[in-house]
Short mmCIF file of C-alpha atoms in Angstrom, two decimals:
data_model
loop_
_atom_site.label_atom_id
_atom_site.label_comp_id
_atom_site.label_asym_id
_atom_site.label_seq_id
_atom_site.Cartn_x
_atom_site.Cartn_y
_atom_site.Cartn_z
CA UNK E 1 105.98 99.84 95.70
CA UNK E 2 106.17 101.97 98.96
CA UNK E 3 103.02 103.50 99.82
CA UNK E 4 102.50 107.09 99.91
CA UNK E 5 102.14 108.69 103.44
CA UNK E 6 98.56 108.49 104.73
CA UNK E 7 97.24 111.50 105.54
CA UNK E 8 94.06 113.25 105.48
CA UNK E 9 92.43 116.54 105.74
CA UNK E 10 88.98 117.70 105.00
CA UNK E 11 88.52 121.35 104.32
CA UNK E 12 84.79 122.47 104.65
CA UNK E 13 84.58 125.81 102.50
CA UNK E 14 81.73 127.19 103.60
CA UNK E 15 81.72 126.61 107.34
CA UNK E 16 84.94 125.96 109.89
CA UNK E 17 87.29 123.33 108.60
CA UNK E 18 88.36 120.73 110.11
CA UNK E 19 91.54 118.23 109.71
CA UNK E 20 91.91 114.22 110.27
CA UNK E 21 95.25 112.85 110.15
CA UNK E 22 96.10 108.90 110.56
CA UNK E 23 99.91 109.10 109.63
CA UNK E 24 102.69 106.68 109.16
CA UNK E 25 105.98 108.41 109.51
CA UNK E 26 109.09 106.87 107.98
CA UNK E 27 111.72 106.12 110.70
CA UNK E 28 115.50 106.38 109.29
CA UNK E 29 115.86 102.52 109.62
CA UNK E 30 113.26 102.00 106.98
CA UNK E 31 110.63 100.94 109.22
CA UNK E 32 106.92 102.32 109.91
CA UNK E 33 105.78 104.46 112.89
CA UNK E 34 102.10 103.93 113.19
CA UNK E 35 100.24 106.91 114.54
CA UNK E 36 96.46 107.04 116.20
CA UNK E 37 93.88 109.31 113.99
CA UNK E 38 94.23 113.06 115.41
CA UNK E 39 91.97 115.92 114.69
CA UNK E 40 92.67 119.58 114.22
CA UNK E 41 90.89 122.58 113.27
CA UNK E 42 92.41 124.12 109.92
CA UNK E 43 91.53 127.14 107.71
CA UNK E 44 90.25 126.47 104.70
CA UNK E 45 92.45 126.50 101.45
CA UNK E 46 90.31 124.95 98.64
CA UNK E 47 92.67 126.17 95.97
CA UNK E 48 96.08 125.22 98.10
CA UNK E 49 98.81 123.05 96.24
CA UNK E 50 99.04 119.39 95.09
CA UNK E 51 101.74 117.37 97.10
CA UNK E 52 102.44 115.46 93.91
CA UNK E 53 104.72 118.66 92.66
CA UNK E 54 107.39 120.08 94.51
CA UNK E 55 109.00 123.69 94.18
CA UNK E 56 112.13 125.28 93.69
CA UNK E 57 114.59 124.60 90.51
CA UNK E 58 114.01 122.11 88.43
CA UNK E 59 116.76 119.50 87.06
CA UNK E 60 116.82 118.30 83.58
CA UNK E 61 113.93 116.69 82.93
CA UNK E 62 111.65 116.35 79.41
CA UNK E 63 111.28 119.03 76.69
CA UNK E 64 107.95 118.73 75.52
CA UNK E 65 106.38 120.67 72.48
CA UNK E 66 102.99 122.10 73.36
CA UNK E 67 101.59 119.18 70.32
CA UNK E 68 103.05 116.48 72.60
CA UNK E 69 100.94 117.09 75.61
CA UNK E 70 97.08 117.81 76.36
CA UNK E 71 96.31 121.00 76.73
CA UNK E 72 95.31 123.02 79.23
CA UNK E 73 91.48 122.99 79.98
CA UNK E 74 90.81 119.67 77.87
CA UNK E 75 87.70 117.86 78.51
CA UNK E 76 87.86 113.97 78.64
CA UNK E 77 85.78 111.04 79.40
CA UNK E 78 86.94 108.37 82.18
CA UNK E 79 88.92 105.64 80.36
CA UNK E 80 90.81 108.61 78.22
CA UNK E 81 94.21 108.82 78.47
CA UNK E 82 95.90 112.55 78.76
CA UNK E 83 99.68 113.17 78.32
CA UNK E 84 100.79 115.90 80.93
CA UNK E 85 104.08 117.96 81.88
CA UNK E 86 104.62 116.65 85.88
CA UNK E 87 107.54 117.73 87.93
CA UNK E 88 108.66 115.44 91.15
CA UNK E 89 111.49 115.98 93.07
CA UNK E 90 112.81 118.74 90.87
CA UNK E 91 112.78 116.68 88.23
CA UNK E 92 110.25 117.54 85.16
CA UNK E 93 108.81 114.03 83.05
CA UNK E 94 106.06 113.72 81.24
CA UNK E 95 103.05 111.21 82.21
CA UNK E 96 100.38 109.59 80.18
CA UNK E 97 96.97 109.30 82.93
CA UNK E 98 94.47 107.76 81.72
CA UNK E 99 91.40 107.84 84.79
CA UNK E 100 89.72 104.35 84.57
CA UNK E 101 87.20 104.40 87.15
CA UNK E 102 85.38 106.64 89.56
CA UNK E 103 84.01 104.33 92.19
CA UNK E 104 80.90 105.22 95.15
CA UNK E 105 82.53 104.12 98.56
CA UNK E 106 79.85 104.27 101.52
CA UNK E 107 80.13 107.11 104.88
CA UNK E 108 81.14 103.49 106.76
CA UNK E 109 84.29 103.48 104.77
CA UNK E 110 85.21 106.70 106.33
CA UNK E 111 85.21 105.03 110.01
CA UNK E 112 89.29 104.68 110.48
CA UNK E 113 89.11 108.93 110.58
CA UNK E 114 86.81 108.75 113.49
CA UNK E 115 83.81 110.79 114.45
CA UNK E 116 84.60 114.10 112.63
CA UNK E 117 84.45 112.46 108.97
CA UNK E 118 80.82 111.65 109.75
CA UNK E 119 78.84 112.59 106.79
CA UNK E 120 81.83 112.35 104.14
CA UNK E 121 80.75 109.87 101.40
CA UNK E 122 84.16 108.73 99.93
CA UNK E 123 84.78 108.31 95.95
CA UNK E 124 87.60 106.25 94.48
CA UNK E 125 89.03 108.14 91.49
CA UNK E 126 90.97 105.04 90.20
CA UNK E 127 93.53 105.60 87.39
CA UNK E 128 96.66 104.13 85.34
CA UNK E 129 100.12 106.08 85.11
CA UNK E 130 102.49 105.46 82.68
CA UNK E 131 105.89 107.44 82.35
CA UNK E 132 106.06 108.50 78.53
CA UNK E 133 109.21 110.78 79.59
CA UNK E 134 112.93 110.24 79.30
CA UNK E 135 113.28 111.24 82.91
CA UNK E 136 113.13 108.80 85.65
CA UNK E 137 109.84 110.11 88.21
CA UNK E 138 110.70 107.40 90.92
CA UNK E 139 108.36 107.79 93.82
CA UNK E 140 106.68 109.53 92.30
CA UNK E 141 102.75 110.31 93.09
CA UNK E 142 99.77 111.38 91.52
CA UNK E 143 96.94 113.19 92.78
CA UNK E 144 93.52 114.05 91.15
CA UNK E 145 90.74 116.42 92.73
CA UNK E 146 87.18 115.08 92.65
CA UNK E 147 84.84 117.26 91.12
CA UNK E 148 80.59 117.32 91.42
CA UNK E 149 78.45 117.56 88.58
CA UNK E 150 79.03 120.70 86.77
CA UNK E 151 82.51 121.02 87.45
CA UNK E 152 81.98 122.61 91.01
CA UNK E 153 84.35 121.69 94.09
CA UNK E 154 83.51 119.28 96.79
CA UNK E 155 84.83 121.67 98.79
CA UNK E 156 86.43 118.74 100.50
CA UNK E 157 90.21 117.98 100.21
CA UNK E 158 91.60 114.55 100.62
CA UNK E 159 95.28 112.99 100.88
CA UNK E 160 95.19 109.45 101.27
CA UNK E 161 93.39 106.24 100.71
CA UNK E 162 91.53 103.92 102.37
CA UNK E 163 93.49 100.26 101.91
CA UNK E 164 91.70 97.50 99.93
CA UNK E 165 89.35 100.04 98.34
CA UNK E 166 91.37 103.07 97.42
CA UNK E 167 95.27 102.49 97.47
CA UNK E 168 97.20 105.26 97.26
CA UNK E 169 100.72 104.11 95.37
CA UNK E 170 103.92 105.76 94.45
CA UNK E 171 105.53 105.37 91.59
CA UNK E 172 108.02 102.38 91.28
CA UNK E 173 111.67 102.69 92.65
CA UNK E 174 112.75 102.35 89.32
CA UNK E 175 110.33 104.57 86.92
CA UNK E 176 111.71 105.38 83.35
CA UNK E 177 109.98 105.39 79.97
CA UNK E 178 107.07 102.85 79.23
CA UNK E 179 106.72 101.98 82.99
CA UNK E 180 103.37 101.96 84.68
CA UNK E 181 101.71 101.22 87.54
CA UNK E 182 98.01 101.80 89.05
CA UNK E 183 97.37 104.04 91.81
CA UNK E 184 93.83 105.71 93.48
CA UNK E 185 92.98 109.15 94.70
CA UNK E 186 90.55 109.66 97.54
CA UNK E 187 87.95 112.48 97.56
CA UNK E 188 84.84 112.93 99.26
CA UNK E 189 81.39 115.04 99.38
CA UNK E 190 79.06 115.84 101.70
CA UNK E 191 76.17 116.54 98.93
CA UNK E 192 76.39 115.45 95.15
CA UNK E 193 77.93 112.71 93.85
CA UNK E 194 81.50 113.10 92.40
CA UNK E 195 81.41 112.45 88.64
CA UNK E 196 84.86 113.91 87.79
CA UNK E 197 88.41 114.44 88.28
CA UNK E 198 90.58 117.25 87.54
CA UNK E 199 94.52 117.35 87.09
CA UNK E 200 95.57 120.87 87.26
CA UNK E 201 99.14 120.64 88.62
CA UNK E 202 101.58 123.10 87.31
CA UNK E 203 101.10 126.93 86.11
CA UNK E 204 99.85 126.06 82.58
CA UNK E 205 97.30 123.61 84.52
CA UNK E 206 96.50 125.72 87.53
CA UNK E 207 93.56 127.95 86.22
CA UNK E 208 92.50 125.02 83.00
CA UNK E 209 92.68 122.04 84.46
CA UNK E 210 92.77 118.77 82.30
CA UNK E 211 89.34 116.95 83.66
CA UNK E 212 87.86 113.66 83.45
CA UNK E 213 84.10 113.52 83.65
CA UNK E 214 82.19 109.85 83.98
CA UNK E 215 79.47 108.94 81.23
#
């Protein structure tokens, strides 16, 4: 599987934010171009969009009755599976998530980002994906937002993963129906401890997410 661009950015919502970036751009022979950790101020968008959908027209893709699918605003418990509308590439599938773990990292895990992710304590929101669909996702990527007790925002926004701990994956090249594969968002908090994680891609899912809560 190719691994999903890293890049991070942590958006503090109630002071000046802040970005982190330690990217690997994609060079049109294939290969990797490894770039040093750079810092840059940002303004914060706690609400902006997940990279895991992409805009504009959609092609083909699944029909789904609203029976076939969780619904919007569904509570679960980490180890239950939800079956969700997802749209990649212009392409709309369907996806069965089912969040397995959500695992305490330690502020030293943090260290590739360099001195401005001091005081981040990472979480590993850990999770199967399975393509219930008749449409082919491949590449695709999945994304879930930690969330503290209560429901309430980090107020920190993460893309990327921290390798051996949290690995970020794509989807497989080749990603029909009944295919899975295992895959790891990173989010992070500065106070609380992250006990849940949202998926609230999509218009239906924007304002009633589908969450995920541990215990």
């Amino acid at each position: 599987m190719r691994k999903a661009r890293i890049a991070l950015t942590a958006v503090l919502v109630s002071t000046l934010g802040f970005g982190l970036t330690a990217c690997n751009g994609d060079s049109e022979d294939g290969a990797t171009e490894k770039e040093s950790p750079t810092a840059a101020a940002t303004a914060p968008s706690p609400d902006g969009g997940s990279p895991s959908a992409d805009g504009g027209d959609s092609e083909g893709g699944d029909t789904q009755p609203a029976g076939d699918v969780t619904a919007p605003g569904t509570g679960l418990k980490v180890g239950d599976k939800a079956v969700l509308p997802f749209e990649y590439a212009k392409k709309k599938g369907t996806l069965a998530i089912t969040v397995t773990a959500i695992d305490k990292g330690t502020e030293a895990d943090m260290s590739r980002f360099g001195e401005r992710a001091k005081g981040l304590t990472p979480y590993f929101i850990k999770m199967k994906v399975e393509n219930v669909g008749d449409t082919d996702l491949s590449r695709a990527y999945v994304q879930l937002r930690g969330l503290l007790d209560g429901g309430r925002s980090t107020g920190v926004s993460l893309i990327g993963d921290i390798p051996g701990k949290c690995d970020k994956e794509s989807a497989p090249a080749e990603f029909g129906k009944g295919v899975s594969y295992e895959t790891c968002s990173l989010a992070a908090s500065q106070s609380g401890d992250v006990t849940g994680a949202e998926f609230d891609d999509g218009d239906a899912y924007g304002d009633k997410p589908v969450v995920w809560t541990a215990g």
